[in-house]
Short mmCIF file of C-alpha atoms and ligand atoms in Angstrom, two decimals:
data_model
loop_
_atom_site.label_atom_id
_atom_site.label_comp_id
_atom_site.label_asym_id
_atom_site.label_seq_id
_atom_site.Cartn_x
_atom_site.Cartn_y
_atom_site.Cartn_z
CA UNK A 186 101.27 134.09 104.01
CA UNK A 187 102.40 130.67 102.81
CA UNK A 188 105.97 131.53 103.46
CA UNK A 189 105.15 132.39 107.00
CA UNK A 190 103.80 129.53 107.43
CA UNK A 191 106.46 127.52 106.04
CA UNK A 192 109.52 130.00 107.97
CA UNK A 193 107.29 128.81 110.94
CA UNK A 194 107.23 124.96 110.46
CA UNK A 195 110.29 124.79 109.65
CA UNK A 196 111.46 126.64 112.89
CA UNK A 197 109.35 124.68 115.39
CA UNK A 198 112.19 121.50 114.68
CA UNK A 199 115.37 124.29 114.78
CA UNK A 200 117.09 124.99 117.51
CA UNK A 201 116.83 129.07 118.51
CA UNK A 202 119.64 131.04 117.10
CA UNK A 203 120.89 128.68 114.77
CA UNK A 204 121.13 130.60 111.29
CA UNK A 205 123.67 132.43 110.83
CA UNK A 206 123.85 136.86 111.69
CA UNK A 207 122.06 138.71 108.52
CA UNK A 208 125.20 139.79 107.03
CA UNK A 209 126.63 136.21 106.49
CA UNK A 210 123.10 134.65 105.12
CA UNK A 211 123.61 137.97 102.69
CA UNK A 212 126.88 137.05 101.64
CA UNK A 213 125.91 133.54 101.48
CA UNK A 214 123.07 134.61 98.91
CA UNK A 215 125.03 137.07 96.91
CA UNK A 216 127.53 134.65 96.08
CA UNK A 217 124.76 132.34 95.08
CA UNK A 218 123.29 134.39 93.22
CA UNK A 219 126.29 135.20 91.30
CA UNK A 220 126.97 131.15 91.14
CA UNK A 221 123.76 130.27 89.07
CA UNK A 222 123.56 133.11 87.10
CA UNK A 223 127.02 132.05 85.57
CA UNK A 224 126.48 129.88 82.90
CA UNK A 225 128.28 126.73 83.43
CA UNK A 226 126.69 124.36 81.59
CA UNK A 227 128.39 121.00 81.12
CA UNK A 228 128.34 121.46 77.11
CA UNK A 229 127.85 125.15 76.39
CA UNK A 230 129.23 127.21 79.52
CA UNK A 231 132.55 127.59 80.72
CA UNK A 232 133.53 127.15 84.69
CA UNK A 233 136.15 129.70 84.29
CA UNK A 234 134.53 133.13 84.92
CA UNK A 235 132.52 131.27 88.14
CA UNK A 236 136.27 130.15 89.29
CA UNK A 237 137.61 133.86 88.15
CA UNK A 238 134.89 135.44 90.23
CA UNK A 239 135.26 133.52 93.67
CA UNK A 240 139.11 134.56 93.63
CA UNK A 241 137.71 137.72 93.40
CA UNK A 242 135.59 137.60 96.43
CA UNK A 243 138.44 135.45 97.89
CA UNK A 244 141.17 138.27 97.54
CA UNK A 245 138.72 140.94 98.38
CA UNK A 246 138.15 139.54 101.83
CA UNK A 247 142.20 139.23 102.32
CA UNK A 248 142.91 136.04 101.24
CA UNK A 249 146.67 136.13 99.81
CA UNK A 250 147.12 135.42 95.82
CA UNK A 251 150.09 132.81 96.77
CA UNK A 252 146.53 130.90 98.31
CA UNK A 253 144.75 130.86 95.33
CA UNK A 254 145.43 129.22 92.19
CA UNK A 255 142.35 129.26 89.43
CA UNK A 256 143.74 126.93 86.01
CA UNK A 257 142.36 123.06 84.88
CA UNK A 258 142.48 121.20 81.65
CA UNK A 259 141.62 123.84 79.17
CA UNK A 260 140.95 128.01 79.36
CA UNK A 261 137.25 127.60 79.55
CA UNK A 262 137.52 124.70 82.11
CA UNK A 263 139.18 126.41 85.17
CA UNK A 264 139.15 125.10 89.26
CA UNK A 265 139.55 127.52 91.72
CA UNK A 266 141.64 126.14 94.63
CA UNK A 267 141.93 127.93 97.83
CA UNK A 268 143.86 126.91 101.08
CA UNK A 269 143.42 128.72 104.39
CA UNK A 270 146.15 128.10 106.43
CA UNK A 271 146.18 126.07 110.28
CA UNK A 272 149.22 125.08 112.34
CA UNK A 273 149.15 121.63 110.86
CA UNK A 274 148.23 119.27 113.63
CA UNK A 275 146.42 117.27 111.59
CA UNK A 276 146.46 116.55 107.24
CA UNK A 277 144.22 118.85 105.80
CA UNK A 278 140.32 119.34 105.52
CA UNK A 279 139.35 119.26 101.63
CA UNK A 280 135.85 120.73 101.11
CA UNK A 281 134.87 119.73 97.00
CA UNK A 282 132.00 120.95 94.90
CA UNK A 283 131.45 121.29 91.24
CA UNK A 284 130.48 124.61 89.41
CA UNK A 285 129.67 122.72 86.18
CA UNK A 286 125.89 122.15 85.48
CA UNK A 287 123.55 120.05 83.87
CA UNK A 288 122.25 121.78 80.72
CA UNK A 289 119.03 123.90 81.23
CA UNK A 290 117.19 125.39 78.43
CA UNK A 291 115.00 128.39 79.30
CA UNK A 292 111.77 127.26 77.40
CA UNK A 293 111.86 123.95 79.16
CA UNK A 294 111.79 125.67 82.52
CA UNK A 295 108.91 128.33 84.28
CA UNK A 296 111.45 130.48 84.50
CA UNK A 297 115.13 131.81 83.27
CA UNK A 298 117.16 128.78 84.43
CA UNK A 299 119.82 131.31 85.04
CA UNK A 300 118.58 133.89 87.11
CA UNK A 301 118.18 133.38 90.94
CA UNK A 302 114.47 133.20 91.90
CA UNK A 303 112.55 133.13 95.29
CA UNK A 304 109.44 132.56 95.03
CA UNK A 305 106.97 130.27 97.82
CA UNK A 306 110.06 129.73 100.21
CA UNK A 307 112.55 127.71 97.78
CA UNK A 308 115.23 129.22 95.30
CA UNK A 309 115.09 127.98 91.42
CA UNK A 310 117.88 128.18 89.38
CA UNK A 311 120.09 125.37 87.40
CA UNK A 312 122.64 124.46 90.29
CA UNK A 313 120.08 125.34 93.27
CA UNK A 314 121.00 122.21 94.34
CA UNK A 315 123.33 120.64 92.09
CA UNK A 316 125.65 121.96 93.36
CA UNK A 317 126.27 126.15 93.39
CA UNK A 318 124.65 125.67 96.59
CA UNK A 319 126.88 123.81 98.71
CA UNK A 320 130.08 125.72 96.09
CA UNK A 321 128.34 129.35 97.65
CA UNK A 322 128.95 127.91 101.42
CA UNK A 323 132.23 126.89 101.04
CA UNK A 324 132.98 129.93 99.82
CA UNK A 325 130.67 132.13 101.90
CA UNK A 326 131.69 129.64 104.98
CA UNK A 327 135.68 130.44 104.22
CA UNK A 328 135.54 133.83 104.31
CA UNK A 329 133.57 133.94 107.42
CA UNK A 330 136.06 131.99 109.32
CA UNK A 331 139.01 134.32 107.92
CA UNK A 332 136.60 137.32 109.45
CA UNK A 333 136.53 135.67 113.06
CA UNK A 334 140.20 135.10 112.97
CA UNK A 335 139.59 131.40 113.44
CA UNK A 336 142.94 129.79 114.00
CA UNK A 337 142.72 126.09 112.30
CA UNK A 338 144.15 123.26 113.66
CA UNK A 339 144.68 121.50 109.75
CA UNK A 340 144.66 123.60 106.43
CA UNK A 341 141.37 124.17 104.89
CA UNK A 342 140.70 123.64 101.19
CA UNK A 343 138.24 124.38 99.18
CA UNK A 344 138.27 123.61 95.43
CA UNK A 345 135.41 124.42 93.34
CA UNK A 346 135.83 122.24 89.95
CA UNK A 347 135.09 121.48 86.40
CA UNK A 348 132.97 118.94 84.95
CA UNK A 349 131.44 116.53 87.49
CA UNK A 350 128.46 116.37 84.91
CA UNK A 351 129.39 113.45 82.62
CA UNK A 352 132.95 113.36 83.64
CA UNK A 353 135.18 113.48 80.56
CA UNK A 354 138.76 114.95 79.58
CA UNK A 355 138.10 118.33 81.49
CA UNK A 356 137.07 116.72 84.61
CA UNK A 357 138.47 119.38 87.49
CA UNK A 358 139.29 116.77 90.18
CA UNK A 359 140.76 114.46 87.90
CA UNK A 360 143.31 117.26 86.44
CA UNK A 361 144.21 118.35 89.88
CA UNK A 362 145.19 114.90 90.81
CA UNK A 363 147.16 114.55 88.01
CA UNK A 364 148.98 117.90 87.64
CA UNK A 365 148.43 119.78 90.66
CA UNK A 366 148.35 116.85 93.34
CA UNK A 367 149.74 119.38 96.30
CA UNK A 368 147.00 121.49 96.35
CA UNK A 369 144.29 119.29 97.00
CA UNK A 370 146.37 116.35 99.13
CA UNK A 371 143.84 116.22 102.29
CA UNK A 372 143.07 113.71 105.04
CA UNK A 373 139.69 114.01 104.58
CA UNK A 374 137.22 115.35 102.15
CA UNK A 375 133.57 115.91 102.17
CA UNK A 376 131.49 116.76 99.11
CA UNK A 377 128.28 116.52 97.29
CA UNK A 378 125.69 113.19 97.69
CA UNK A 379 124.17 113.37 100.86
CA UNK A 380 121.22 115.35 101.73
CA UNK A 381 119.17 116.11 104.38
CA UNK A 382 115.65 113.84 103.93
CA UNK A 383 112.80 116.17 103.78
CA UNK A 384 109.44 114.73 103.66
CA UNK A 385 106.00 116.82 103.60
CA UNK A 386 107.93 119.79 105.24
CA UNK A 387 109.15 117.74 107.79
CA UNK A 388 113.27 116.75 108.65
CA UNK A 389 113.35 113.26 108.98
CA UNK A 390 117.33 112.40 108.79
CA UNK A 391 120.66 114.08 107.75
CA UNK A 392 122.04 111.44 104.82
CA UNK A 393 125.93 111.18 105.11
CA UNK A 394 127.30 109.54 101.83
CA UNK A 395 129.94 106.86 102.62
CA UNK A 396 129.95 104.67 99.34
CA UNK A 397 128.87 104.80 95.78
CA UNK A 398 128.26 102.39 93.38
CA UNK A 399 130.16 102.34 89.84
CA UNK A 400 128.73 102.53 86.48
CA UNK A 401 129.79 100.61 83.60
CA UNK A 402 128.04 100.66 80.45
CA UNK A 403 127.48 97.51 78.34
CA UNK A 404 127.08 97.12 74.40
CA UNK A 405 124.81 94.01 73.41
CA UNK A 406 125.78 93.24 69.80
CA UNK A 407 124.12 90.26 67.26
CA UNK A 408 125.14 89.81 63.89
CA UNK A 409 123.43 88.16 60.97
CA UNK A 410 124.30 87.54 57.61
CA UNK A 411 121.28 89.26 56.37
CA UNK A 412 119.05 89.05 53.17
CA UNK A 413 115.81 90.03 51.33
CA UNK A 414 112.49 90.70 54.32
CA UNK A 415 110.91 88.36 51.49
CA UNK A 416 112.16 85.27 52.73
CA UNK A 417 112.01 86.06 56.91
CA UNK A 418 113.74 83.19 58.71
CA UNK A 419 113.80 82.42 62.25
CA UNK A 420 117.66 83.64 63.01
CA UNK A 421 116.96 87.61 63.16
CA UNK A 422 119.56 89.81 64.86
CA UNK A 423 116.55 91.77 66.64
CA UNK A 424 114.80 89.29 67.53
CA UNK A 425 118.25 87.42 69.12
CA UNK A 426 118.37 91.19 70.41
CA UNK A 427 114.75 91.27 71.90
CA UNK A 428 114.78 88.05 73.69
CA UNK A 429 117.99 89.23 75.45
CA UNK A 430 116.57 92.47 76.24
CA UNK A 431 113.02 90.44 77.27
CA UNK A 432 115.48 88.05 80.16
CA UNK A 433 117.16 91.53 81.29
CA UNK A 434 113.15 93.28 81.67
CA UNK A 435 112.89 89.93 84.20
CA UNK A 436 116.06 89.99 86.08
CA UNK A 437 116.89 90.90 89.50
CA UNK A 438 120.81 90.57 90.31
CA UNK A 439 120.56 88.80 94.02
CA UNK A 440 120.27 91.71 97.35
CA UNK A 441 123.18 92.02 99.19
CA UNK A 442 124.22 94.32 102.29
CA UNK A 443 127.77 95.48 103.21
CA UNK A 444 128.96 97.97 106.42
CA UNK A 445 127.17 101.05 104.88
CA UNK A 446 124.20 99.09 103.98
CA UNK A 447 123.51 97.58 107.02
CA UNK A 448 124.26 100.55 108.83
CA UNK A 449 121.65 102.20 106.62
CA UNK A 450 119.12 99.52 107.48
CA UNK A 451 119.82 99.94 111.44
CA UNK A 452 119.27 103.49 110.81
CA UNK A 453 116.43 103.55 108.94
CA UNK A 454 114.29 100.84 111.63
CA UNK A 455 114.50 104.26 113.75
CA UNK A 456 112.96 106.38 111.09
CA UNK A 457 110.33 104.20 109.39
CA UNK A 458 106.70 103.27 110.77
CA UNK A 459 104.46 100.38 110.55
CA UNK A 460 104.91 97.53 108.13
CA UNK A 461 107.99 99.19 106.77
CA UNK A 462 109.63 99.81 109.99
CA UNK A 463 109.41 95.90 111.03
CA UNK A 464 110.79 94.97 107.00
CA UNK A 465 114.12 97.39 108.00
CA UNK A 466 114.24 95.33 111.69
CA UNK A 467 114.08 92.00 109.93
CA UNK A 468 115.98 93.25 106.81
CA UNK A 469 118.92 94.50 109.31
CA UNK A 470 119.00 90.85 110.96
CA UNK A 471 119.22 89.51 107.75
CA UNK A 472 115.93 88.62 106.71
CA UNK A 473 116.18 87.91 102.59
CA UNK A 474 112.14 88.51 102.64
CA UNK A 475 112.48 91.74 104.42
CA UNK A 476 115.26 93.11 102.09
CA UNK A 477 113.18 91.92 99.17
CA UNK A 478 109.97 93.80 101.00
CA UNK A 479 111.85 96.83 101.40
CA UNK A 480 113.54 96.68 97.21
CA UNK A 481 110.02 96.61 96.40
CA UNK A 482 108.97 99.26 97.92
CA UNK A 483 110.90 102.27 96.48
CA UNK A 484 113.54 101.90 93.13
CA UNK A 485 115.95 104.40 95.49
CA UNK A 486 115.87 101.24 98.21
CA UNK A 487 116.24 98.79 95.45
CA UNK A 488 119.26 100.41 94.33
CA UNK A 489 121.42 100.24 97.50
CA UNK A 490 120.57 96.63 97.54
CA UNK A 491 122.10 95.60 94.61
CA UNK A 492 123.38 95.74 91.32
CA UNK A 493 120.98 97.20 88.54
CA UNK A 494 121.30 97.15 84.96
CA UNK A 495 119.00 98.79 82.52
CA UNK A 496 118.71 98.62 78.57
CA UNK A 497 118.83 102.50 77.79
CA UNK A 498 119.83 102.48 74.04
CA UNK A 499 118.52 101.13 70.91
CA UNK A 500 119.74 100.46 67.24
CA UNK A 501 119.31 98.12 64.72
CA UNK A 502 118.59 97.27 61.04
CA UNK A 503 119.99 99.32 57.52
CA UNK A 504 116.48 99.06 55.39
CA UNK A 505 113.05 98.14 55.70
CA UNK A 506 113.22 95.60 53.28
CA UNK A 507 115.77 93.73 54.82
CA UNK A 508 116.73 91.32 57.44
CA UNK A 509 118.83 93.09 59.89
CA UNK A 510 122.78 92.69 59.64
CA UNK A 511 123.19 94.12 63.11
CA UNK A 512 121.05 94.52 66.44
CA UNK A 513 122.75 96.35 69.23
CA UNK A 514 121.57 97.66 72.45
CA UNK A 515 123.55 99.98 75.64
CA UNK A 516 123.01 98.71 79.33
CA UNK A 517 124.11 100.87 81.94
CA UNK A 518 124.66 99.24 85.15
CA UNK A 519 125.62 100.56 88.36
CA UNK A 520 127.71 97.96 90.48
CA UNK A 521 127.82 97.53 93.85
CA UNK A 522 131.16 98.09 95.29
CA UNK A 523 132.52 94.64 96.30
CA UNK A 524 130.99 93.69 92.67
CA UNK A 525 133.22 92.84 89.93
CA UNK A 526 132.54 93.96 86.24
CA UNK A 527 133.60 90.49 85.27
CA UNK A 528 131.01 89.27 87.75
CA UNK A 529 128.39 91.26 86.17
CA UNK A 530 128.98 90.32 82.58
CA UNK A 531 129.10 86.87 83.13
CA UNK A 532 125.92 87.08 85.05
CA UNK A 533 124.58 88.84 82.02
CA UNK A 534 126.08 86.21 79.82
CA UNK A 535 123.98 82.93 81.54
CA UNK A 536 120.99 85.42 81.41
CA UNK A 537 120.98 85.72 77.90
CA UNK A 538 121.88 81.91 77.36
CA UNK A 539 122.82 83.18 73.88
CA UNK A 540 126.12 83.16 72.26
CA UNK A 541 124.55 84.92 69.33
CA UNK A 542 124.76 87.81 71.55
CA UNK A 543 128.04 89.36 72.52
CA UNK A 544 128.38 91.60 75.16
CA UNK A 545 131.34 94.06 75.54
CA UNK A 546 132.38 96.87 78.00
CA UNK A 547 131.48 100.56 76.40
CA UNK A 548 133.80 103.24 77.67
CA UNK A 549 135.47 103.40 80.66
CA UNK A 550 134.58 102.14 83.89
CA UNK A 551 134.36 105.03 86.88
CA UNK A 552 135.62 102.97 90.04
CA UNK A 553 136.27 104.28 93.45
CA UNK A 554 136.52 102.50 96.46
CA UNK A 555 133.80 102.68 99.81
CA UNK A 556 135.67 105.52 102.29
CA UNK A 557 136.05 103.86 105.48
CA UNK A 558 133.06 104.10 108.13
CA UNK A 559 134.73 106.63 109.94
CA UNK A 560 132.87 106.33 113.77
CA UNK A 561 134.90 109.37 115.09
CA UNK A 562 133.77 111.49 112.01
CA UNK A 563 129.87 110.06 112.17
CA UNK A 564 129.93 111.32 115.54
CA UNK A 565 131.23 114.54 115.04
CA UNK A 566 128.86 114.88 112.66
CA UNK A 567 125.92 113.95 114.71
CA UNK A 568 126.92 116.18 117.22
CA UNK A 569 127.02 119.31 115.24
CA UNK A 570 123.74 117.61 113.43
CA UNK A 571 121.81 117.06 116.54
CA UNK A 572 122.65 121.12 118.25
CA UNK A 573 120.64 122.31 114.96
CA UNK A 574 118.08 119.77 114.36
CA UNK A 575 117.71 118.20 118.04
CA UNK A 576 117.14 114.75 117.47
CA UNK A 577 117.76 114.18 114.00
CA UNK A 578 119.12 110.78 113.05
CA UNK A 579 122.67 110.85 111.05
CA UNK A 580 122.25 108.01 108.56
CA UNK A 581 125.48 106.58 106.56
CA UNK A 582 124.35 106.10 102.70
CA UNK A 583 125.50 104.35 99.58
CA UNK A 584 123.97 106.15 96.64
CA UNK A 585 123.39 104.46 93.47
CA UNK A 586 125.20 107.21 91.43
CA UNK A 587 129.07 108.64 90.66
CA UNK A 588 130.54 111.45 92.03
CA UNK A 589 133.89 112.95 91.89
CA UNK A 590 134.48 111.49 95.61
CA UNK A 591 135.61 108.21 93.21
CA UNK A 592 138.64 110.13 92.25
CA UNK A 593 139.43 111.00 95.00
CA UNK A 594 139.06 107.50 97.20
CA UNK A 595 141.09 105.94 94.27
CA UNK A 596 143.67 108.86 95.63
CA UNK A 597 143.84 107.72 99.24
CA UNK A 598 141.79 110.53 100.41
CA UNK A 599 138.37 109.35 102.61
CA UNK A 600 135.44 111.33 100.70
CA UNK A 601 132.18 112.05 101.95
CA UNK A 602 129.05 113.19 101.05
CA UNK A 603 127.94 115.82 103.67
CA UNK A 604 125.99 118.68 103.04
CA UNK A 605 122.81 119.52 105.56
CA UNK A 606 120.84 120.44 102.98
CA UNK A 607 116.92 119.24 103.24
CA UNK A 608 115.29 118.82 99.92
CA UNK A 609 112.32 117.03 99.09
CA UNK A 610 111.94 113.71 99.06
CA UNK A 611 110.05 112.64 96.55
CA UNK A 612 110.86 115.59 94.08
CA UNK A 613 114.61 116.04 94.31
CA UNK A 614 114.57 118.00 90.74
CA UNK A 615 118.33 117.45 90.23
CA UNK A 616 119.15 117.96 86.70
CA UNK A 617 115.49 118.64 85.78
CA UNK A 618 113.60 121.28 85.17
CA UNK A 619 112.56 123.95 87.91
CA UNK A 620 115.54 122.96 89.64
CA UNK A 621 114.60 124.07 93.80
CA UNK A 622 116.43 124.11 96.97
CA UNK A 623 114.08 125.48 99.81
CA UNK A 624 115.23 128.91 101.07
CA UNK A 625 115.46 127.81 104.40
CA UNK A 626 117.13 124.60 103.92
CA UNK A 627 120.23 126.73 102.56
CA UNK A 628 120.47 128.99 105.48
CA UNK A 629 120.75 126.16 108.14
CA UNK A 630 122.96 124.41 105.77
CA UNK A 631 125.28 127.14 106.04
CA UNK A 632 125.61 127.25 109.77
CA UNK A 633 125.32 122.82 110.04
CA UNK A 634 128.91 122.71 107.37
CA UNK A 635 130.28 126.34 109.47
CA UNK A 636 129.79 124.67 112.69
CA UNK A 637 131.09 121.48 110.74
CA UNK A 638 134.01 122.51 109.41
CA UNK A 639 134.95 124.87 112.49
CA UNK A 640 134.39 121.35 114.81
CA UNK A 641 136.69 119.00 112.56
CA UNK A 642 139.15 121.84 112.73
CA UNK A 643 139.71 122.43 116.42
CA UNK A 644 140.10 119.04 117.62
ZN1 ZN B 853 126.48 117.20 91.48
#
C-alpha cells in the first residue's frame, strides 16, 4: 500500500511513458544487483571481479574484445574501459563512475550491506547510491544503445574505476591517465556529484556539478621542552594547542561567490520560498547580509560559500605526570577554487597569532580546476531534464567535496557531475549505514542519462 502510494506521487510530476520498456529496467536491475553484491570495499574488496563481470555482460551483448580492456594499478584493483564506436564528428563522450565502496560492516547496518534489498520503494545496499548505481546505467544504458543500432556521432566511453574512496596509489582514473591516456581521452565527461534534490517526496531541481572545492589537510604542531606536572608553568604545548584550536571553533573564512556560485544563487531564488527566497534574491545581487543569512541557514549552503576548515584530529602528551613535549592537531579544509593553499595557511597563521604553533601541509593536496560553464551543455541538459520532469529547474553546483572529475579537469577534459538521480534531501546516507536510493528514482535516472547521452551524441 505505501509503495502505491509512493509509485503514484512520484508519477503525478513524470511525464507518461518516460521509464524505460520492462526488459531494460530488468537489465538495469540485474546488473545492479550484481554491482552491490560484489564486494568492493575501499580496504577489504577488490574492483576486479565487478570490472571482470561487466566485460562479461559487455561481450555477451556483442561488444568486440579489441573494445574492452579491464587492467589498473594492481590485480585486485582493475578498471573496465569500454568504447562504443561513432563516426567521429565530434571528441568523444566519457561517462565515469567508481565501483570501489566505502566500507560497510553488516552488524552496523539493518541488513546485509551486500545483498540488494527492496523494501518501502528504495533499494539498500553499500553503493545504492555511491555509486553502483549510476556504474549499472552506464552499463545497462550502453548496451541498450548497441541493441537499437544507434549510430553515434562521437565515441562513447564508459570506464568504471578503482578507488575514488580515499584516493591513494590504486586510484583507477589516475592510472589510466598515466598509462593508458588513449582510452579515456574525451571532450567531455560527466560523472558522479550531482543529484537530483528530493525533498518530502517531492522533485524540486536536477543538481548539475560544475566545480569542486579541494581539500588539503593541515598539521598544527607546538613543542615544549617539557618537565615534571609538579611544577605546571604557564607555556604548555596543549594549552598553546587549545587556544589555537579555541580561534579556529570562532572563525569564519570571508563568503565569496564565483560563476557557479552565483549561478547557483540565481537558481535557487526560483526554488526557495519566503524569507529564504528574498536572502537568495539579495544574496545573488550581492548582498553580504543575504549570503551570510543564507550560510547560516544550512552547513551544505555554508560550504559553497567559502572556505571551511575543521580540527578533526587530536594528539598530545607522553605521561600523565608530565608536561607535554608535543601538542598536535589535523585540520582538514576544503578550499574554494580560486583559493590558494598559501592563502589559507597564512590566514590560519594571523588566526592563531602564535608562533609557538607551526602549521604544515599533511599529504598531498587534490586540486582540479572549475570545468567551464558550458551554456550549450546546461541546455541540453535542461532539455532532456525538463521532457521527464516538466518544469524542473537545472541548477549548476559546486560541492564542497573531491571527486575523481579533479583528475580529470587537471587533464584538459570538462567533467561534470550529472546523474538524475533524486535522493533525499536531508538524509543522503552516502557512506553511512542503510545506504538507499529510491526505486523509482533509479528507473527515471536510467531513461534522463539514455536520453542524455543519446542527445549529446546526435548533434
Ligand atoms: Zn562516489
Amino acid at each position: 500500500m505505501r509503495l502505491a502510494v509512493v509509485v503514484l506521487l512520484a508519477c503525478a510530476v513524470l511525464r507518461a511513458g518516460s521509464l524505460a520498456p520492462e526488459a531494460d529496467r530488468q537489465l538495469a536491475h540485474d546488473i545492479y544487483k550484481e554491482l552491490i553484491e560484489i564486494k568492493t570495499g575501499y580496504t577489504t574488496g577488490a574492483t576486479t571481479p565487478a570490472a571482470e563481470a561487466m566485460a562479461e555482460r559487455l561481450r555477451n551483448a556483442g561488444f568486440p574484445d579489441a573494445d574492452i580492456f579491464v587492467g589498473g594499478a594492481i590485480p585486485s584493483k582493475a578498471n573496465l574501459v569500454v568504447r562504443y564506436h561513432g563516426n567521429g564528428a565530434e571528441k568523444p563522450l566519457l561517462l565515469l563512475a567508481h565501483t570501489d565502496v566505502v566500507e560497510a560492516k553488516p552488524e552496523d547496518w539493518s541488513m546485509d550491506p551486500f545483498i540488494l534489498h527492496e523494501q518501502d520503494g528504495y533499494f539498500y545496499g553499500r553503493g545504492a547510491f555511491d555509486d553502483k548505481a549510476q556504474a549499472a546505467l552506464w552499463i545497462a544504458n550502453l548496451i541498450r544503445l548497441r541493441q537499437a543500432n544507434f549510430h553515434p556521432t562521437r565515441d562513447i566511453i564508459v570506464a568504471l574505476t578503482a578507488d575514488e574512496e580515499g584516493g591513494g596509489p590504486y586510484n583507477g582514473v589516475a592510472w589510466l591517465l598515466k598509462n593508458r591516456p588513449e582510452l579515456i581521452q574525451a571532450g567531455l565527461c560527466l560523472n558522479e556529484g550531482g543529484w537530483g534534490e528530493l525533498v518530502n517526496g517531492k522533485r524540486l531541481a536536477n543538481d548539475i556539478e560544475v566545480a569542486e572545492k579541494y581539500v588539503v589537510n593541515f598539521r598544527l604542531e607546538v613543542h615544549n621542552k617539557g618537565g615534571h606536572s609538579s611544577l605546571p608553568v604557564a607555556d604548555n604545548a596543549i594549552y598553546h594547542l587549545a587556544a589555537a584550536l579555541d580561534r579556529l571553533a570562532h572563525f569564519g573564512f570571508p563568503l565569496q561567490t564565483n560563476d557557479v556560485t552565483r549561478a547557483w544563487l540565481k537558481q535557487m531564488e526560483g526554488i526557495q520560498t519566503g524569507a529564504m527566497r528574498d536572502s537568495f534574491a539579495h544574496a545573488a545581487g550581492g548582498s553580504e547580509a543575504a549570503l551570510e543569512q543564507i550560510a547560516a541557514a544550512a552547513p551544505m549552503w555554508n560550504a559553497m560559500l567559502r572556505t571551511t576548515c575543521v580540527a578533526t584530529q587530536l594528539e598530545g602528551g607522553h605521561a600523565r605526570n608530565a608536561l607535554p613535549q608535543l601538542a598536535a592537531a589535523k585540520v582538514n579544509c576544503r578550499i574554494l577554487p580560486e583559493e590558494t593553499i598559501e592563502h589559507v595557511q597564512q590566514t590560519l597563521g594571523k588566526l592563531f597569532n602564535d608562533d609557538q604553533v607551526a602549521i604544515s601541509v599533511s599529504g598531498e593536496a587534490s586540486y582540479g580546476p572549475a570545468s567551464p560553464l558550458n551554456p550549450a551543455l546546461l541546455n541540453v541538459i535542461h532539455q532532456v531534464t525538463d521532457s521527464i520532469w516538466p518544469g524542473m529547474p537545472v541548477v549548476p553546483i559546486m560541492v564542497p567535496y573531491a571527486t575523481d572529475g579533479k583528475y580529470l579537469r587537471s587533464a584538459g577534459i570538462p567533467t561534470y557531475g550529472v546523474q538524475g538521480l533524486f535522493v533525499d534531501q536531508n538524509d543522503s546516507r552516502m557512506h553511512g549505514r542503510d545506504e538507499r536510493m529510491p526505486v523509482q528514482s533509479f528507473y527515471e535516472a536510467e531513461t534522463f542519462l539514455y536520453d542524455l547521452v543519446k542527445k549529446l551524441s546526435s548533434q
